Amino acid sequence: MWEGLVRDYGGSLVASLAEADDAELAGAHLVAVLCQDDGILPAVAALEPAQAAAYLTLGDRGPAVARAAAANRFWERLGASAVDAYLLKFGRVGGPDPERSIEVTREHAAAIVNAIVAGTVEWEQDPDFGYRVAAEVPGIEGRDRFLLIPRLLYARTERVYEHAALVPELKRERVARLSALEGLDAAIIDAIR
């Protein structure tokens, strides 16, 4: 779904740390870090280089030492490239229940990538996770807008307390997983605190 869209616009796609070393960053219009998730992550988030390395590492299951080294290299390369990085998500936003969540569709993906490339996304800082979320994306309307800012979807589906409990739990779990990787640069871990 995301692959063709990102490549059509001259973007570089990174779905794993194994792909990170080979990712063409020089001259890319954007770097897309792909993520499979049915939880609290938004359909799209604008990431700093250390955040991009962190989320890529969290989604990877390779050997710990190799993961740390690859994440450090990706962080350094992405920072040096000055290319904007985005988390792009497969799956649902808000959990597996179709009544209380929204699936990220091909139409959503097309609207998101088109808006990123056109510079028409209205970004705001996420108060819980520190990345920037899309407050407004042309072409994503009505209830579907909640896939851009999960905390609003949780509020809309009367799960404010569930969201409030998930945030610190996820942050602790993510920090613990990254901290367990010997040799991972502290800046990558700090990016998700």
mmCIF file with all atom_site columns, C-alpha atoms in Angstrom:
data_model
loop_
_atom_site.group_PDB
_atom_site.id
_atom_site.type_symbol
_atom_site.label_atom_id
_atom_site.label_alt_id
_atom_site.label_comp_id
_atom_site.label_asym_id
_atom_site.label_entity_id
_atom_site.label_seq_id
_atom_site.pdbx_PDB_ins_code
_atom_site.Cartn_x
_atom_site.Cartn_y
_atom_site.Cartn_z
_atom_site.occupancy
_atom_site.B_iso_or_equiv
_atom_site.pdbx_formal_charge
_atom_site.auth_seq_id
_atom_site.auth_comp_id
_atom_site.auth_asym_id
_atom_site.auth_atom_id
_atom_site.pdbx_PDB_model_num
ATOM 1   C CA . MET A 1 1   ? 0.000   0.000   0.000  1.00 0.00 ? 1   MET A CA 1
ATOM 2   C CA . TRP A 1 2   ? 2.609   2.584   1.083  1.00 0.00 ? 2   TRP A CA 1
ATOM 3   C CA . GLU A 1 3   ? 5.498   1.212   -0.997 1.00 0.00 ? 3   GLU A CA 1
ATOM 4   C CA . GLY A 1 4   ? 4.334   2.282   -4.439 1.00 0.00 ? 4   GLY A CA 1
ATOM 5   C CA . LEU A 1 5   ? 3.122   5.669   -3.242 1.00 0.00 ? 5   LEU A CA 1
ATOM 6   C CA . VAL A 1 6   ? 6.380   6.532   -1.496 1.00 0.00 ? 6   VAL A CA 1
ATOM 7   C CA . ARG A 1 7   ? 8.531   5.369   -4.414 1.00 0.00 ? 7   ARG A CA 1
ATOM 8   C CA . ASP A 1 8   ? 6.330   7.179   -6.965 1.00 0.00 ? 8   ASP A CA 1
ATOM 9   C CA . TYR A 1 9   ? 7.166   10.440  -5.186 1.00 0.00 ? 9   TYR A CA 1
ATOM 10  C CA . GLY A 1 10  ? 10.890  9.772   -4.992 1.00 0.00 ? 10  GLY A CA 1
ATOM 11  C CA . GLY A 1 11  ? 10.834  8.652   -1.392 1.00 0.00 ? 11  GLY A CA 1
ATOM 12  C CA . SER A 1 12  ? 12.939  6.030   0.317  1.00 0.00 ? 12  SER A CA 1
ATOM 13  C CA . LEU A 1 13  ? 11.115  3.234   2.108  1.00 0.00 ? 13  LEU A CA 1
ATOM 14  C CA . VAL A 1 14  ? 12.566  1.475   5.163  1.00 0.00 ? 14  VAL A CA 1
ATOM 15  C CA . ALA A 1 15  ? 10.625  -1.406  6.704  1.00 0.00 ? 15  ALA A CA 1
ATOM 16  C CA . SER A 1 16  ? 13.440  -3.056  8.681  1.00 0.00 ? 16  SER A CA 1
ATOM 17  C CA . LEU A 1 17  ? 16.932  -2.418  9.986  1.00 0.00 ? 17  LEU A CA 1
ATOM 18  C CA . ALA A 1 18  ? 18.220  -4.876  7.386  1.00 0.00 ? 18  ALA A CA 1
ATOM 19  C CA . GLU A 1 19  ? 16.982  -2.440  4.717  1.00 0.00 ? 19  GLU A CA 1
ATOM 20  C CA . ALA A 1 20  ? 18.292  0.661   6.503  1.00 0.00 ? 20  ALA A CA 1
ATOM 21  C CA . ASP A 1 21  ? 21.894  0.368   5.336  1.00 0.00 ? 21  ASP A CA 1
ATOM 22  C CA . ASP A 1 22  ? 20.805  0.106   1.706  1.00 0.00 ? 22  ASP A CA 1
ATOM 23  C CA . ALA A 1 23  ? 18.186  2.859   1.864  1.00 0.00 ? 23  ALA A CA 1
ATOM 24  C CA . GLU A 1 24  ? 18.838  5.629   -0.630 1.00 0.00 ? 24  GLU A CA 1
ATOM 25  C CA . LEU A 1 25  ? 18.690  8.776   1.472  1.00 0.00 ? 25  LEU A CA 1
ATOM 26  C CA . ALA A 1 26  ? 20.637  11.200  -0.689 1.00 0.00 ? 26  ALA A CA 1
ATOM 27  C CA . GLY A 1 27  ? 18.209  12.927  -3.007 1.00 0.00 ? 27  GLY A CA 1
ATOM 28  C CA . ALA A 1 28  ? 15.124  11.302  -1.513 1.00 0.00 ? 28  ALA A CA 1
ATOM 29  C CA . HIS A 1 29  ? 12.080  13.555  -1.078 1.00 0.00 ? 29  HIS A CA 1
ATOM 30  C CA . LEU A 1 30  ? 11.131  11.748  2.131  1.00 0.00 ? 30  LEU A CA 1
ATOM 31  C CA . VAL A 1 31  ? 12.047  8.706   4.179  1.00 0.00 ? 31  VAL A CA 1
ATOM 32  C CA . ALA A 1 32  ? 9.188   6.420   5.171  1.00 0.00 ? 32  ALA A CA 1
ATOM 33  C CA . VAL A 1 33  ? 9.606   4.158   8.197  1.00 0.00 ? 33  VAL A CA 1
ATOM 34  C CA . LEU A 1 34  ? 6.928   1.479   7.835  1.00 0.00 ? 34  LEU A CA 1
ATOM 35  C CA . CYS A 1 35  ? 5.205   0.070   10.887 1.00 0.00 ? 35  CYS A CA 1
ATOM 36  C CA . GLN A 1 36  ? 2.608   -2.685  11.374 1.00 0.00 ? 36  GLN A CA 1
ATOM 37  C CA . ASP A 1 37  ? 0.396   -1.912  14.376 1.00 0.00 ? 37  ASP A CA 1
ATOM 38  C CA . ASP A 1 38  ? -3.225  -2.093  15.478 1.00 0.00 ? 38  ASP A CA 1
ATOM 39  C CA . GLY A 1 39  ? -2.839  0.110   18.520 1.00 0.00 ? 39  GLY A CA 1
ATOM 40  C CA . ILE A 1 40  ? -2.135  3.637   19.554 1.00 0.00 ? 40  ILE A CA 1
ATOM 41  C CA . LEU A 1 41  ? 0.229   4.740   16.757 1.00 0.00 ? 41  LEU A CA 1
ATOM 42  C CA . PRO A 1 42  ? -1.261  7.242   14.274 1.00 0.00 ? 42  PRO A CA 1
ATOM 43  C CA . ALA A 1 43  ? -1.519  6.517   10.548 1.00 0.00 ? 43  ALA A CA 1
ATOM 44  C CA . VAL A 1 44  ? 1.302   9.017   9.992  1.00 0.00 ? 44  VAL A CA 1
ATOM 45  C CA . ALA A 1 45  ? 3.761   10.859  12.209 1.00 0.00 ? 45  ALA A CA 1
ATOM 46  C CA . ALA A 1 46  ? 6.612   13.220  11.359 1.00 0.00 ? 46  ALA A CA 1
ATOM 47  C CA . LEU A 1 47  ? 9.778   11.973  13.061 1.00 0.00 ? 47  LEU A CA 1
ATOM 48  C CA . GLU A 1 48  ? 13.119  13.368  14.099 1.00 0.00 ? 48  GLU A CA 1
ATOM 49  C CA . PRO A 1 49  ? 16.053  11.146  12.995 1.00 0.00 ? 49  PRO A CA 1
ATOM 50  C CA . ALA A 1 50  ? 16.458  9.556   16.444 1.00 0.00 ? 50  ALA A CA 1
ATOM 51  C CA . GLN A 1 51  ? 12.718  8.836   16.625 1.00 0.00 ? 51  GLN A CA 1
ATOM 52  C CA . ALA A 1 52  ? 12.845  7.224   13.170 1.00 0.00 ? 52  ALA A CA 1
ATOM 53  C CA . ALA A 1 53  ? 15.705  4.981   14.301 1.00 0.00 ? 53  ALA A CA 1
ATOM 54  C CA . ALA A 1 54  ? 13.835  4.124   17.499 1.00 0.00 ? 54  ALA A CA 1
ATOM 55  C CA . TYR A 1 55  ? 10.574  3.118   15.800 1.00 0.00 ? 55  TYR A CA 1
ATOM 56  C CA . LEU A 1 56  ? 12.424  1.166   13.124 1.00 0.00 ? 56  LEU A CA 1
ATOM 57  C CA . THR A 1 57  ? 14.341  -0.674  15.852 1.00 0.00 ? 57  THR A CA 1
ATOM 58  C CA . LEU A 1 58  ? 11.195  -1.397  17.863 1.00 0.00 ? 58  LEU A CA 1
ATOM 59  C CA . GLY A 1 59  ? 9.626   -3.065  14.834 1.00 0.00 ? 59  GLY A CA 1
ATOM 60  C CA . ASP A 1 60  ? 12.685  -5.173  14.048 1.00 0.00 ? 60  ASP A CA 1
ATOM 61  C CA . ARG A 1 61  ? 13.345  -8.650  15.470 1.00 0.00 ? 61  ARG A CA 1
ATOM 62  C CA . GLY A 1 62  ? 16.935  -9.320  14.346 1.00 0.00 ? 62  GLY A CA 1
ATOM 63  C CA . PRO A 1 63  ? 19.895  -10.101 16.649 1.00 0.00 ? 63  PRO A CA 1
ATOM 64  C CA . ALA A 1 64  ? 20.342  -7.481  19.398 1.00 0.00 ? 64  ALA A CA 1
ATOM 65  C CA . VAL A 1 65  ? 23.940  -6.488  18.607 1.00 0.00 ? 65  VAL A CA 1
ATOM 66  C CA . ALA A 1 66  ? 23.212  -6.176  14.898 1.00 0.00 ? 66  ALA A CA 1
ATOM 67  C CA . ARG A 1 67  ? 20.062  -4.172  15.632 1.00 0.00 ? 67  ARG A CA 1
ATOM 68  C CA . ALA A 1 68  ? 21.895  -1.632  17.796 1.00 0.00 ? 68  ALA A CA 1
ATOM 69  C CA . ALA A 1 69  ? 24.660  -1.107  15.240 1.00 0.00 ? 69  ALA A CA 1
ATOM 70  C CA . ALA A 1 70  ? 22.192  -0.827  12.336 1.00 0.00 ? 70  ALA A CA 1
ATOM 71  C CA . ALA A 1 71  ? 19.986  1.607   14.276 1.00 0.00 ? 71  ALA A CA 1
ATOM 72  C CA . ASN A 1 72  ? 22.966  3.805   15.135 1.00 0.00 ? 72  ASN A CA 1
ATOM 73  C CA . ARG A 1 73  ? 24.084  3.874   11.489 1.00 0.00 ? 73  ARG A CA 1
ATOM 74  C CA . PHE A 1 74  ? 20.567  4.680   10.253 1.00 0.00 ? 74  PHE A CA 1
ATOM 75  C CA . TRP A 1 75  ? 20.206  7.505   12.791 1.00 0.00 ? 75  TRP A CA 1
ATOM 76  C CA . GLU A 1 76  ? 23.531  9.020   11.735 1.00 0.00 ? 76  GLU A CA 1
ATOM 77  C CA . ARG A 1 77  ? 22.814  8.659   7.997  1.00 0.00 ? 77  ARG A CA 1
ATOM 78  C CA . LEU A 1 78  ? 19.314  10.083  8.312  1.00 0.00 ? 78  LEU A CA 1
ATOM 79  C CA . GLY A 1 79  ? 20.544  13.037  10.373 1.00 0.00 ? 79  GLY A CA 1
ATOM 80  C CA . ALA A 1 80  ? 23.298  13.771  7.854  1.00 0.00 ? 80  ALA A CA 1
ATOM 81  C CA . SER A 1 81  ? 20.886  13.536  4.909  1.00 0.00 ? 81  SER A CA 1
ATOM 82  C CA . ALA A 1 82  ? 18.502  16.232  6.248  1.00 0.00 ? 82  ALA A CA 1
ATOM 83  C CA . VAL A 1 83  ? 15.611  14.330  4.596  1.00 0.00 ? 83  VAL A CA 1
ATOM 84  C CA . ASP A 1 84  ? 12.292  14.451  6.452  1.00 0.00 ? 84  ASP A CA 1
ATOM 85  C CA . ALA A 1 85  ? 11.251  11.115  7.974  1.00 0.00 ? 85  ALA A CA 1
ATOM 86  C CA . TYR A 1 86  ? 7.728   9.850   8.543  1.00 0.00 ? 86  TYR A CA 1
ATOM 87  C CA . LEU A 1 87  ? 6.243   6.876   10.298 1.00 0.00 ? 87  LEU A CA 1
ATOM 88  C CA . LEU A 1 88  ? 3.644   5.301   8.006  1.00 0.00 ? 88  LEU A CA 1
ATOM 89  C CA . LYS A 1 89  ? 1.407   2.663   9.509  1.00 0.00 ? 89  LYS A CA 1
ATOM 90  C CA . PHE A 1 90  ? -0.302  -0.515  8.285  1.00 0.00 ? 90  PHE A CA 1
ATOM 91  C CA . GLY A 1 91  ? -3.200  -1.816  10.326 1.00 0.00 ? 91  GLY A CA 1
ATOM 92  C CA . ARG A 1 92  ? -5.822  -0.168  12.502 1.00 0.00 ? 92  ARG A CA 1
ATOM 93  C CA . VAL A 1 93  ? -5.677  2.911   14.701 1.00 0.00 ? 93  VAL A CA 1
ATOM 94  C CA . GLY A 1 94  ? -7.327  2.430   18.079 1.00 0.00 ? 94  GLY A CA 1
ATOM 95  C CA . GLY A 1 95  ? -7.202  -1.335  18.531 1.00 0.00 ? 95  GLY A CA 1
ATOM 96  C CA . PRO A 1 96  ? -8.567  -4.418  16.772 1.00 0.00 ? 96  PRO A CA 1
ATOM 97  C CA . ASP A 1 97  ? -12.286 -3.744  17.385 1.00 0.00 ? 97  ASP A CA 1
ATOM 98  C CA . PRO A 1 98  ? -13.728 -2.426  14.084 1.00 0.00 ? 98  PRO A CA 1
ATOM 99  C CA . GLU A 1 99  ? -16.462 -0.541  15.950 1.00 0.00 ? 99  GLU A CA 1
ATOM 100 C CA . ARG A 1 100 ? -13.938 1.469   17.973 1.00 0.00 ? 100 ARG A CA 1
ATOM 101 C CA . SER A 1 101 ? -11.014 1.763   15.571 1.00 0.00 ? 101 SER A CA 1
ATOM 102 C CA . ILE A 1 102 ? -10.248 2.821   12.013 1.00 0.00 ? 102 ILE A CA 1
ATOM 103 C CA . GLU A 1 103 ? -8.333  0.816   9.428  1.00 0.00 ? 103 GLU A CA 1
ATOM 104 C CA . VAL A 1 104 ? -5.661  2.649   7.437  1.00 0.00 ? 104 VAL A CA 1
ATOM 105 C CA . THR A 1 105 ? -6.746  2.124   3.822  1.00 0.00 ? 105 THR A CA 1
ATOM 106 C CA . ARG A 1 106 ? -5.100  2.655   0.462  1.00 0.00 ? 106 ARG A CA 1
ATOM 107 C CA . GLU A 1 107 ? -7.192  5.827   0.055  1.00 0.00 ? 107 GLU A CA 1
ATOM 108 C CA . HIS A 1 108 ? -5.909  7.173   3.377  1.00 0.00 ? 108 HIS A CA 1
ATOM 109 C CA . ALA A 1 109 ? -2.351  6.315   2.367  1.00 0.00 ? 109 ALA A CA 1
ATOM 110 C CA . ALA A 1 110 ? -2.703  8.133   -0.963 1.00 0.00 ? 110 ALA A CA 1
ATOM 111 C CA . ALA A 1 111 ? -4.127  11.250  0.714  1.00 0.00 ? 111 ALA A CA 1
ATOM 112 C CA . ILE A 1 112 ? -1.351  11.237  3.332  1.00 0.00 ? 112 ILE A CA 1
ATOM 113 C CA . VAL A 1 113 ? 1.544   10.835  0.889  1.00 0.00 ? 113 VAL A CA 1
ATOM 114 C CA . ASN A 1 114 ? 0.037   13.376  -1.529 1.00 0.00 ? 114 ASN A CA 1
ATOM 115 C CA . ALA A 1 115 ? -0.306  15.900  1.314  1.00 0.00 ? 115 ALA A CA 1
ATOM 116 C CA . ILE A 1 116 ? 3.238   15.272  2.609  1.00 0.00 ? 116 ILE A CA 1
ATOM 117 C CA . VAL A 1 117 ? 4.704   15.843  -0.842 1.00 0.00 ? 117 VAL A CA 1
ATOM 118 C CA . ALA A 1 118 ? 2.508   18.906  -1.477 1.00 0.00 ? 118 ALA A CA 1
ATOM 119 C CA . GLY A 1 119 ? 3.359   20.350  1.943  1.00 0.00 ? 119 GLY A CA 1
ATOM 120 C CA . THR A 1 120 ? -0.320  20.620  2.883  1.00 0.00 ? 120 THR A CA 1
ATOM 121 C CA . VAL A 1 121 ? -0.287  18.580  6.101  1.00 0.00 ? 121 VAL A CA 1
ATOM 122 C CA . GLU A 1 122 ? -1.051  20.656  9.173  1.00 0.00 ? 122 GLU A CA 1
ATOM 123 C CA . TRP A 1 123 ? 1.236   19.210  11.877 1.00 0.00 ? 123 TRP A CA 1
ATOM 124 C CA . GLU A 1 124 ? 0.983   19.493  15.651 1.00 0.00 ? 124 GLU A CA 1
ATOM 125 C CA . GLN A 1 125 ? 3.160   18.139  18.438 1.00 0.00 ? 125 GLN A CA 1
ATOM 126 C CA . ASP A 1 126 ? 1.787   15.009  20.088 1.00 0.00 ? 126 ASP A CA 1
ATOM 127 C CA . PRO A 1 127 ? 1.800   15.720  23.844 1.00 0.00 ? 127 PRO A CA 1
ATOM 128 C CA . ASP A 1 128 ? 2.258   12.056  24.758 1.00 0.00 ? 128 ASP A CA 1
ATOM 129 C CA . PHE A 1 129 ? 4.902   10.700  22.383 1.00 0.00 ? 129 PHE A CA 1
ATOM 130 C CA . GLY A 1 130 ? 6.774   13.761  21.118 1.00 0.00 ? 130 GLY A CA 1
ATOM 131 C CA . TYR A 1 131 ? 6.467   13.144  17.397 1.00 0.00 ? 131 TYR A CA 1
ATOM 132 C CA . ARG A 1 132 ? 4.347   15.413  15.236 1.00 0.00 ? 132 ARG A CA 1
ATOM 133 C CA . VAL A 1 133 ? 0.902   14.193  14.207 1.00 0.00 ? 133 VAL A CA 1
ATOM 134 C CA . ALA A 1 134 ? -1.208  15.376  11.313 1.00 0.00 ? 134 ALA A CA 1
ATOM 135 C CA . ALA A 1 135 ? -3.988  17.606  12.585 1.00 0.00 ? 135 ALA A CA 1
ATOM 136 C CA . GLU A 1 136 ? -5.311  18.055  9.056  1.00 0.00 ? 136 GLU A CA 1
ATOM 137 C CA . VAL A 1 137 ? -4.748  16.123  5.809  1.00 0.00 ? 137 VAL A CA 1
ATOM 138 C CA . PRO A 1 138 ? -6.679  17.148  2.676  1.00 0.00 ? 138 PRO A CA 1
ATOM 139 C CA . GLY A 1 139 ? -8.776  14.193  1.545  1.00 0.00 ? 139 GLY A CA 1
ATOM 140 C CA . ILE A 1 140 ? -9.233  12.649  5.002  1.00 0.00 ? 140 ILE A CA 1
ATOM 141 C CA . GLU A 1 141 ? -12.596 13.759  6.302  1.00 0.00 ? 141 GLU A CA 1
ATOM 142 C CA . GLY A 1 142 ? -15.240 12.940  8.900  1.00 0.00 ? 142 GLY A CA 1
ATOM 143 C CA . ARG A 1 143 ? -14.643 10.061  11.306 1.00 0.00 ? 143 ARG A CA 1
ATOM 144 C CA . ASP A 1 144 ? -11.544 9.023   9.337  1.00 0.00 ? 144 ASP A CA 1
ATOM 145 C CA . ARG A 1 145 ? -9.732  12.129  10.656 1.00 0.00 ? 145 ARG A CA 1
ATOM 146 C CA . PHE A 1 146 ? -9.402  10.318  13.994 1.00 0.00 ? 146 PHE A CA 1
ATOM 147 C CA . LEU A 1 147 ? -6.813  7.949   12.501 1.00 0.00 ? 147 LEU A CA 1
ATOM 148 C CA . LEU A 1 148 ? -4.481  10.953  12.421 1.00 0.00 ? 148 LEU A CA 1
ATOM 149 C CA . ILE A 1 149 ? -4.656  11.692  16.175 1.00 0.00 ? 149 ILE A CA 1
ATOM 150 C CA . PRO A 1 150 ? -5.349  8.504   18.146 1.00 0.00 ? 150 PRO A CA 1
ATOM 151 C CA . ARG A 1 151 ? -5.980  10.251  21.467 1.00 0.00 ? 151 ARG A CA 1
ATOM 152 C CA . LEU A 1 152 ? -9.019  11.931  19.880 1.00 0.00 ? 152 LEU A CA 1
ATOM 153 C CA . LEU A 1 153 ? -10.277 8.568   18.600 1.00 0.00 ? 153 LEU A CA 1
ATOM 154 C CA . TYR A 1 154 ? -9.946  7.098   22.095 1.00 0.00 ? 154 TYR A CA 1
ATOM 155 C CA . ALA A 1 155 ? -11.852 10.082  23.508 1.00 0.00 ? 155 ALA A CA 1
ATOM 156 C CA . ARG A 1 156 ? -14.533 9.825   20.831 1.00 0.00 ? 156 ARG A CA 1
ATOM 157 C CA . THR A 1 157 ? -15.047 6.121   21.618 1.00 0.00 ? 157 THR A CA 1
ATOM 158 C CA . GLU A 1 158 ? -15.229 6.768   25.374 1.00 0.00 ? 158 GLU A CA 1
ATOM 159 C CA . ARG A 1 159 ? -11.807 5.257   26.122 1.00 0.00 ? 159 ARG A CA 1
ATOM 160 C CA . VAL A 1 160 ? -10.023 8.273   27.592 1.00 0.00 ? 160 VAL A CA 1
ATOM 161 C CA . TYR A 1 161 ? -8.876  6.297   30.628 1.00 0.00 ? 161 TYR A CA 1
ATOM 162 C CA . GLU A 1 162 ? -7.692  3.413   28.468 1.00 0.00 ? 162 GLU A CA 1
ATOM 163 C CA . HIS A 1 163 ? -5.563  5.839   26.440 1.00 0.00 ? 163 HIS A CA 1
ATOM 164 C CA . ALA A 1 164 ? -4.258  7.492   29.602 1.00 0.00 ? 164 ALA A CA 1
ATOM 165 C CA . ALA A 1 165 ? -3.158  4.071   30.923 1.00 0.00 ? 165 ALA A CA 1
ATOM 166 C CA . LEU A 1 166 ? -1.636  2.963   27.612 1.00 0.00 ? 166 LEU A CA 1
ATOM 167 C CA . VAL A 1 167 ? 0.651   5.969   27.188 1.00 0.00 ? 167 VAL A CA 1
ATOM 168 C CA . PRO A 1 168 ? 2.974   5.438   30.196 1.00 0.00 ? 168 PRO A CA 1
ATOM 169 C CA . GLU A 1 169 ? 2.817   1.655   29.780 1.00 0.00 ? 169 GLU A CA 1
ATOM 170 C CA . LEU A 1 170 ? 3.917   1.839   26.131 1.00 0.00 ? 170 LEU A CA 1
ATOM 171 C CA . LYS A 1 171 ? 6.621   4.384   26.876 1.00 0.00 ? 171 LYS A CA 1
ATOM 172 C CA . ARG A 1 172 ? 8.077   2.189   29.630 1.00 0.00 ? 172 ARG A CA 1
ATOM 173 C CA . GLU A 1 173 ? 7.909   -0.919  27.461 1.00 0.00 ? 173 GLU A CA 1
ATOM 174 C CA . ARG A 1 174 ? 9.545   0.816   24.475 1.00 0.00 ? 174 ARG A CA 1
ATOM 175 C CA . VAL A 1 175 ? 12.315  2.331   26.589 1.00 0.00 ? 175 VAL A CA 1
ATOM 176 C CA . ALA A 1 176 ? 12.974  -1.051  28.232 1.00 0.00 ? 176 ALA A CA 1
ATOM 177 C CA . ARG A 1 177 ? 13.180  -2.826  24.868 1.00 0.00 ? 177 ARG A CA 1
ATOM 178 C CA . LEU A 1 178 ? 15.585  -0.264  23.438 1.00 0.00 ? 178 LEU A CA 1
ATOM 179 C CA . SER A 1 179 ? 17.642  -0.041  26.635 1.00 0.00 ? 179 SER A CA 1
ATOM 180 C CA . ALA A 1 180 ? 18.222  -3.797  26.430 1.00 0.00 ? 180 ALA A CA 1
ATOM 181 C CA . LEU A 1 181 ? 20.135  -3.341  23.181 1.00 0.00 ? 181 LEU A CA 1
ATOM 182 C CA . GLU A 1 182 ? 23.778  -2.997  24.163 1.00 0.00 ? 182 GLU A CA 1
ATOM 183 C CA . GLY A 1 183 ? 25.529  -0.306  22.167 1.00 0.00 ? 183 GLY A CA 1
ATOM 184 C CA . LEU A 1 184 ? 22.385  1.547   21.083 1.00 0.00 ? 184 LEU A CA 1
ATOM 185 C CA . ASP A 1 185 ? 23.047  5.286   21.202 1.00 0.00 ? 185 ASP A CA 1
ATOM 186 C CA . ALA A 1 186 ? 21.317  6.939   24.169 1.00 0.00 ? 186 ALA A CA 1
ATOM 187 C CA . ALA A 1 187 ? 19.856  9.626   21.880 1.00 0.00 ? 187 ALA A CA 1
ATOM 188 C CA . ILE A 1 188 ? 17.715  6.971   20.184 1.00 0.00 ? 188 ILE A CA 1
ATOM 189 C CA . ILE A 1 189 ? 16.376  5.760   23.520 1.00 0.00 ? 189 ILE A CA 1
ATOM 190 C CA . ASP A 1 190 ? 15.793  9.313   24.763 1.00 0.00 ? 190 ASP A CA 1
ATOM 191 C CA . ALA A 1 191 ? 13.813  10.121  21.597 1.00 0.00 ? 191 ALA A CA 1
ATOM 192 C CA . ILE A 1 192 ? 10.911  7.949   22.779 1.00 0.00 ? 192 ILE A CA 1
ATOM 193 C CA . ARG A 1 193 ? 10.862  8.840   26.495 1.00 0.00 ? 193 ARG A CA 1
#
